[in-house]
Short mmCIF file of C-alpha atoms in Angstrom, two decimals:
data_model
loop_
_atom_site.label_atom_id
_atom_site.label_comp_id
_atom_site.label_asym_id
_atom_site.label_seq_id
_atom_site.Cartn_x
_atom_site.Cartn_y
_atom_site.Cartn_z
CA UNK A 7 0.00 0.00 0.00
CA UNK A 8 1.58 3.65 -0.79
CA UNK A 9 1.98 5.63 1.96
CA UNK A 10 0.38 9.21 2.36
CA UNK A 11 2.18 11.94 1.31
CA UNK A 12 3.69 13.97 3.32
CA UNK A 13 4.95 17.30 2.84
CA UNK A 14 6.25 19.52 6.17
CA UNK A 15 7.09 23.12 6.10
CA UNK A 16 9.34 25.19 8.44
CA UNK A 17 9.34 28.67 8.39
CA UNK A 18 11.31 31.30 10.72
CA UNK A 19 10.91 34.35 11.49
CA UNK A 20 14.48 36.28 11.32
CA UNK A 21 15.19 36.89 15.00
CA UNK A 22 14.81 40.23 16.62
CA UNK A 23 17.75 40.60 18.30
CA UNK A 24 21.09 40.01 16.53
CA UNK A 25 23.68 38.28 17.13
CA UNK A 26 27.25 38.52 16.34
CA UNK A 27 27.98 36.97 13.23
CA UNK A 28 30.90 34.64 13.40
CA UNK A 29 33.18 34.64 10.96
CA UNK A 30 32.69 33.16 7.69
CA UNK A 31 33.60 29.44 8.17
CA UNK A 32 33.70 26.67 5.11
CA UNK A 33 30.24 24.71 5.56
CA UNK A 34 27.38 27.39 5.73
CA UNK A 35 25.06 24.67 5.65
CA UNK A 36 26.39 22.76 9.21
CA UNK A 37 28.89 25.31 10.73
CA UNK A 38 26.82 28.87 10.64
CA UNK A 39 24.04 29.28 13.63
CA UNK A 40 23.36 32.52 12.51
CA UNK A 41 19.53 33.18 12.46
CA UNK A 42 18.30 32.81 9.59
CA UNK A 43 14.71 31.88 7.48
CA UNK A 44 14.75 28.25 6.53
CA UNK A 45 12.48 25.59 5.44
CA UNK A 46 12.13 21.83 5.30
CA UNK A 47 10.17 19.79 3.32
CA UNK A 48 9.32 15.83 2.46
CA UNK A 49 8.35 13.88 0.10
CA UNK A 50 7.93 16.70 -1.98
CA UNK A 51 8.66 17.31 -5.90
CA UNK A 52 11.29 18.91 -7.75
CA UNK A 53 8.62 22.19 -9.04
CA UNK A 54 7.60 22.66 -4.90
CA UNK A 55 11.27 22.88 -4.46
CA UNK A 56 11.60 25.83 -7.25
CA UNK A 57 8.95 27.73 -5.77
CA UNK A 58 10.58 27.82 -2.84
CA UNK A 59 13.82 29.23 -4.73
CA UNK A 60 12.11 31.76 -6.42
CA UNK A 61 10.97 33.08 -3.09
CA UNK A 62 15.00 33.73 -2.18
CA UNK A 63 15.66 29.87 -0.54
CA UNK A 64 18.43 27.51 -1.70
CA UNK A 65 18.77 23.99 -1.24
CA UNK A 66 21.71 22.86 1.40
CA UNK A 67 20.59 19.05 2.29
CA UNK A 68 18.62 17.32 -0.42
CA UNK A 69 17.41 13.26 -0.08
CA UNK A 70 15.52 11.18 -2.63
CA UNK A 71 12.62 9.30 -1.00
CA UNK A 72 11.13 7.92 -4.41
CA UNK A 73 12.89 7.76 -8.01
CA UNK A 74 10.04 7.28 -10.06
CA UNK A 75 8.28 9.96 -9.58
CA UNK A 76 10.91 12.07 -8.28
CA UNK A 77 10.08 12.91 -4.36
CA UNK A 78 12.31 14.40 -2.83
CA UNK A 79 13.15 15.40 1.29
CA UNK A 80 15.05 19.08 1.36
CA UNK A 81 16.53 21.44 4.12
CA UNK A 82 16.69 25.12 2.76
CA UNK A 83 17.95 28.42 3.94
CA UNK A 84 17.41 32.07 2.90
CA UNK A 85 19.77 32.96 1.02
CA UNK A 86 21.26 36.03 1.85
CA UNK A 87 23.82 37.50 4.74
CA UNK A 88 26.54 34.74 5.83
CA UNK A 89 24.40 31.88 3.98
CA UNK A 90 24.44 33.86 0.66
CA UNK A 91 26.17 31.39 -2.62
CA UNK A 92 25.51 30.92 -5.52
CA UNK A 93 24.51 27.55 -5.55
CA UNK A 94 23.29 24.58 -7.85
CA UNK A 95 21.09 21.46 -7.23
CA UNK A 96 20.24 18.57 -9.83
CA UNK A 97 18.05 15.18 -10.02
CA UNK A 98 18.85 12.51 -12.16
CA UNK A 99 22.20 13.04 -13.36
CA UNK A 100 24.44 10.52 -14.49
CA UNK A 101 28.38 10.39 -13.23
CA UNK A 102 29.39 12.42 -16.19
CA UNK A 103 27.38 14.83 -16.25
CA UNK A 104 27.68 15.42 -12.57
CA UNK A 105 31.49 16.94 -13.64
CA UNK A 106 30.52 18.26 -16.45
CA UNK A 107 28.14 20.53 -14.28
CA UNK A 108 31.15 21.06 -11.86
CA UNK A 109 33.34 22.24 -14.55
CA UNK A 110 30.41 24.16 -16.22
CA UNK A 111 29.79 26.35 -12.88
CA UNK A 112 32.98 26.58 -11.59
CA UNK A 113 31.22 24.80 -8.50
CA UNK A 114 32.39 21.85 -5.98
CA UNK A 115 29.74 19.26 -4.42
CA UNK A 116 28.90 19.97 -0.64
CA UNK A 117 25.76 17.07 -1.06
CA UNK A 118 25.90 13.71 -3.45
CA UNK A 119 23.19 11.32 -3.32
CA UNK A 120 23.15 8.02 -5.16
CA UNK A 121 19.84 6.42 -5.97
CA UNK A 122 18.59 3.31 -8.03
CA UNK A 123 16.47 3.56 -10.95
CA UNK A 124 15.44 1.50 -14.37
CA UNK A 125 18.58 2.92 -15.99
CA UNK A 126 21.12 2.21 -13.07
CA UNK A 127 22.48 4.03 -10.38
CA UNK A 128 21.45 8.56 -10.70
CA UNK A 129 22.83 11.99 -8.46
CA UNK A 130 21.12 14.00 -6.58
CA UNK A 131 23.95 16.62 -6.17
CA UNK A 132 24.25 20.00 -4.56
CA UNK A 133 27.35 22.14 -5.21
CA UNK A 134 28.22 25.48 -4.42
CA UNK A 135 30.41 28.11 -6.58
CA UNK A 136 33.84 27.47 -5.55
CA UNK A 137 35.22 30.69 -5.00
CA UNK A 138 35.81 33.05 -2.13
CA UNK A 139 35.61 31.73 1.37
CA UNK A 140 34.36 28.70 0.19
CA UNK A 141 37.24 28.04 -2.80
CA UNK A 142 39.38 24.85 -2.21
CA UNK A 143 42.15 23.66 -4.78
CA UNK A 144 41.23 20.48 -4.00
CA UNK A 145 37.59 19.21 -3.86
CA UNK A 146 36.58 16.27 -5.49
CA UNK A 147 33.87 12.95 -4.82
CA UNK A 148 33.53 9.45 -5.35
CA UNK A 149 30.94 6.62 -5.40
CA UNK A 150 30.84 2.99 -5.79
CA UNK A 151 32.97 2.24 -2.51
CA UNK A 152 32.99 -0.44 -0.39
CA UNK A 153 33.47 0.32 3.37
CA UNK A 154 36.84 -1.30 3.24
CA UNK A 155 37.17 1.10 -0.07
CA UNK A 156 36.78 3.92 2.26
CA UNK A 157 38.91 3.04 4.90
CA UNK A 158 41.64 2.64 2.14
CA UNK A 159 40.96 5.92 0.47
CA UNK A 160 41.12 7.78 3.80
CA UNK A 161 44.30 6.05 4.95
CA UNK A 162 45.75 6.73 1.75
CA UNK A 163 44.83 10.65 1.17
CA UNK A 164 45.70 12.01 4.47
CA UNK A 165 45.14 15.88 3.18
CA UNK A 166 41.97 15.12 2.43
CA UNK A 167 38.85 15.32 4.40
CA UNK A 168 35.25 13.52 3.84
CA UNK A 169 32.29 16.54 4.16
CA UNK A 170 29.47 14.28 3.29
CA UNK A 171 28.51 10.93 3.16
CA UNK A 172 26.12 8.82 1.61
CA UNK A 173 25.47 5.29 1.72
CA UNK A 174 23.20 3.41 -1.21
CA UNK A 175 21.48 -0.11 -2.16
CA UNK A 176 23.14 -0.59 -6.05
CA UNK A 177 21.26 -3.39 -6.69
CA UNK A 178 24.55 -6.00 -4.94
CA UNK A 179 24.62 -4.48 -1.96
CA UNK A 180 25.52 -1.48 0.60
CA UNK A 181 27.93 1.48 -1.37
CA UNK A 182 29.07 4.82 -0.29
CA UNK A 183 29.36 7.84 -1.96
CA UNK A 184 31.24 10.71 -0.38
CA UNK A 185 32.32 14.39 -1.54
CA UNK A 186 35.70 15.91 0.14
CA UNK A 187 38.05 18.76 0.47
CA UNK A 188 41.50 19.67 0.75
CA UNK A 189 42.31 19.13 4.79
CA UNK A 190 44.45 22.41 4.80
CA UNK A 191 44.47 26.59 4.95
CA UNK A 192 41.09 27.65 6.25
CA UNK A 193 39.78 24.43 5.59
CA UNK A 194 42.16 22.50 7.72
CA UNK A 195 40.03 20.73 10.55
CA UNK A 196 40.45 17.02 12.35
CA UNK A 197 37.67 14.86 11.92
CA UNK A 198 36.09 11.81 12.49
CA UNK A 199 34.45 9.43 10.83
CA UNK A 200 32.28 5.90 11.23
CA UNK A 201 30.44 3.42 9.16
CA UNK A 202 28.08 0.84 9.31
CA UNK A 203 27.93 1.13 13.02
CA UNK A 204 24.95 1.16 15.64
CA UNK A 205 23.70 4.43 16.97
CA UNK A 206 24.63 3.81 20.25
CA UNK A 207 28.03 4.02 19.52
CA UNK A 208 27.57 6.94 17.49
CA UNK A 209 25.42 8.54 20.36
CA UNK A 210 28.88 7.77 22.45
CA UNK A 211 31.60 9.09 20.79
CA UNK A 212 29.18 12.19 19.92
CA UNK A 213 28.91 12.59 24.73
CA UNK A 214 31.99 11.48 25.16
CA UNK A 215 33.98 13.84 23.14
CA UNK A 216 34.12 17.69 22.12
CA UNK A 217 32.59 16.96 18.76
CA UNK A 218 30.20 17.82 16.27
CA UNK A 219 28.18 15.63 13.94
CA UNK A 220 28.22 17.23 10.84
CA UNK A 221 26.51 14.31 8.98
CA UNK A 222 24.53 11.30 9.65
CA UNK A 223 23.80 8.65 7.36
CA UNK A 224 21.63 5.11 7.92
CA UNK A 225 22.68 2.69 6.57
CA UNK A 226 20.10 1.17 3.50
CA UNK A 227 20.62 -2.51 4.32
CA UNK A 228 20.76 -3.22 8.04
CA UNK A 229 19.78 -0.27 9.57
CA UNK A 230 23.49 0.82 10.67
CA UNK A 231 24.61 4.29 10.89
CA UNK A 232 27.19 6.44 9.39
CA UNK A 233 28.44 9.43 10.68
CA UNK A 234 31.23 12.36 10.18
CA UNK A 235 32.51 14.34 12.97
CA UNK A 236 34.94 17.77 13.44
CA UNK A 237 35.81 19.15 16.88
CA UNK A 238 33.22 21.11 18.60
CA UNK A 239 33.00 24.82 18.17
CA UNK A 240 30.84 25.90 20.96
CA UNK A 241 27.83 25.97 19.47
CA UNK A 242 25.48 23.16 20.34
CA UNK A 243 24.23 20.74 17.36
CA UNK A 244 21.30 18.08 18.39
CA UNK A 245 20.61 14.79 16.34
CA UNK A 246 17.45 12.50 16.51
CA UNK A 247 17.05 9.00 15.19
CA UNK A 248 14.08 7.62 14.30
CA UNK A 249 11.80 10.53 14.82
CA UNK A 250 8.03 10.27 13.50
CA UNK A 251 7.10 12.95 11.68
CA UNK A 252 4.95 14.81 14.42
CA UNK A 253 7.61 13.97 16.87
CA UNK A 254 10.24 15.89 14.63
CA UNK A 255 7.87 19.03 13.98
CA UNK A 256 7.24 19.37 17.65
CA UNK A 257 10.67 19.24 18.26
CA UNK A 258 12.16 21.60 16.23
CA UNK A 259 9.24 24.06 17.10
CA UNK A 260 9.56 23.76 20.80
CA UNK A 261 13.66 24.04 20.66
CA UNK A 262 14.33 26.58 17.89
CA UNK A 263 16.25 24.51 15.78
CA UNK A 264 16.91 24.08 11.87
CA UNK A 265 17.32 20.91 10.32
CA UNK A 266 21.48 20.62 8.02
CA UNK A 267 20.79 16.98 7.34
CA UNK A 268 17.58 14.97 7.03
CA UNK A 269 17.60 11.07 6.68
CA UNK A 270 14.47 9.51 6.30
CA UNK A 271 13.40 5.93 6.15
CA UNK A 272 10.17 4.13 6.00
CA UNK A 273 8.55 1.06 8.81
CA UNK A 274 5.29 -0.32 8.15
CA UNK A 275 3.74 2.25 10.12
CA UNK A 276 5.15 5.19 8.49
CA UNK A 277 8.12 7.26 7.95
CA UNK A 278 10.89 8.25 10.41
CA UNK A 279 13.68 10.51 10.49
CA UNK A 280 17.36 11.09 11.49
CA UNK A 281 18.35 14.23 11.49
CA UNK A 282 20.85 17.01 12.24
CA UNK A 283 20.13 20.29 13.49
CA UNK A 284 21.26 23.63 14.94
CA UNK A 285 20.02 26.52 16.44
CA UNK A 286 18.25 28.77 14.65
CA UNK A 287 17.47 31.52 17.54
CA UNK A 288 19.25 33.89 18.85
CA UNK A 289 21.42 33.88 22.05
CA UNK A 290 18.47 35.06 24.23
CA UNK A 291 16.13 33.16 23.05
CA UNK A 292 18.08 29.80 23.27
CA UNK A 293 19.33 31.01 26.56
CA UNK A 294 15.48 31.78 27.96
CA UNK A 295 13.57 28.51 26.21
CA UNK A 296 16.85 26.57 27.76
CA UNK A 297 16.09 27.45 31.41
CA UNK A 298 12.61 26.94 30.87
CA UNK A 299 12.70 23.27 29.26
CA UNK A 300 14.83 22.42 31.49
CA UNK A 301 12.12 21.82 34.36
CA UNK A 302 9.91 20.04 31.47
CA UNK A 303 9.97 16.48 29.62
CA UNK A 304 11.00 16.63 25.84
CA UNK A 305 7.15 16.02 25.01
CA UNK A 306 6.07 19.16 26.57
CA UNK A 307 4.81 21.90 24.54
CA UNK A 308 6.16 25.03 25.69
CA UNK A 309 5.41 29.33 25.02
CA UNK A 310 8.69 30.27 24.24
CA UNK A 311 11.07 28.58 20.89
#
């Protein structure tokens, strides 16, 4: 039986007070928590997205839920201020013309996803213009790995750095797809990463360390999770697993968070999602709703987000 559609909007008001803008850093999409207006949406279609553009958003997180038709799950952000790029996002696109697109915009890939269809494995891609803050010499992606593949690659290209990760059913069997960047200059971080694993030890590392996720992944076959970390900076990023869809849009309502990576996988009683978020308030309010849920359970619907 198909499932309902669903289709989820966020909307946020720009904050009153401001906040000192950091300074520019290399991932708008996961390292900013600047206020800003953003929106999510599911299982929605490639025109709802371009609506959405026209009114000033751009795509920084995009997942296919269905190939044929195209539905799609998307995390957007106004862009303008700090998050302002020039920016690109595609369906459908085979391996060469993903770099022919690269080479056409002058752009690099901050989001890859792999998907099955009738004519073999399609991109969804996202890239941004490589040039000013965000330029790197090096950038690059790959697909088609193994997880011993990536284990290699990474032990073998030490100046390198994996931004995202996705893993994929081809047809045989679990494959990763990742983009990267040039691990020096003002891209020079350490990081982290882990695949296939449960999300308890994900949830570990992520308490037991000064880290931030800056993308989570499950697994396709198995239900594992996959996961890339940098060093904390101070400014707090949540995850969820397995979230229903009410559950999620209470959430991020009642905290004041937006959503940098969405993950979402269906049980037979509907969809759930795993996702990454930061704030999207300003100091006061994160400081005022903080001392208020802290007295209440996370179910608790509260005045103040």
């Amino acid at each position: 039986m198909k499932l309902p559609k669903y289709i989820f909007q966020i909307l946020s008001a720009a904050c009153l007070v401001a906040m000192l803008t950091p300074a520019l850093k290399a991932q708008a999409q996961t390292d900013l928590s600047t206020p800003t207006n953003w929106l999510w949406l599911t299982q929605t279609t490639v025109p709802q997205v371009i609506s959405h553009e026209l009114n000033g958003l751009r795509v920084v997180d995009i997942e296919v839920e269905n190939a044929s038709p195209v539905h799609l799950s998307v995390s957007m952000v106004q862009n303008t201020g700090v998050y302002a790029k020039n920016s690109w996002w595609y369906v459908g696109l085979t391996f060469s013309s993903v770099n022919t697109l690269l080479v056409q915009n002058n752009a690099r890939l901050i989001d890859v996803e792999p998907y099955l269809t009738t004519n073999g494995v399609r991109f969804a891609v996202v890239m941004i213009e490589n040039t000013g803050s965000d330029f790197a010499s090096n950038h690059g992606w790959q697909f088609n790995f193994s997880e011993a593949q990536v284990d290699a690659w990474v032990n073998l290209n030490p100046n390198l750095r994996i931004l995202d990760l996705q893993t994929y059913d081809d047809g045989t069997g679990t494959r990763f797809a990742f983009t990267f960047i040039g691990n020096s200059g003002a891209h020079q971080s350490d990081w982290w990463y882990f695949l296939d694993v449960s999300s308890a030890v994900i949830s570990s590392f992520n308490s037991g360390n000064d880290v931030r996720m800056i993308d989570l992944e499950r697994t396709t076959i198995g239900g594992g999770y996959s996961a890339v970390f940098v060093p904390g900076d101070g400014e707090l990023t949540h995850f969820r697993i397995g979230m229903t869809l009410d559950e999620l849009a209470s959430y991020l309502s009642q905290n004041g968070f937006r959503l940098t990576d969405i993950e979402r996988h269906e049980v037979f009683n509907g969809p759930r999602f795993s996702v990454l978020m930061r704030y999207a308030v300003n100091e006061r309010s994160y400081q005022a709703n903080g001392l208020m849920r802290a007295f209440l359970s996370e179910s608790t619907a509260s005045g103040l987000s």
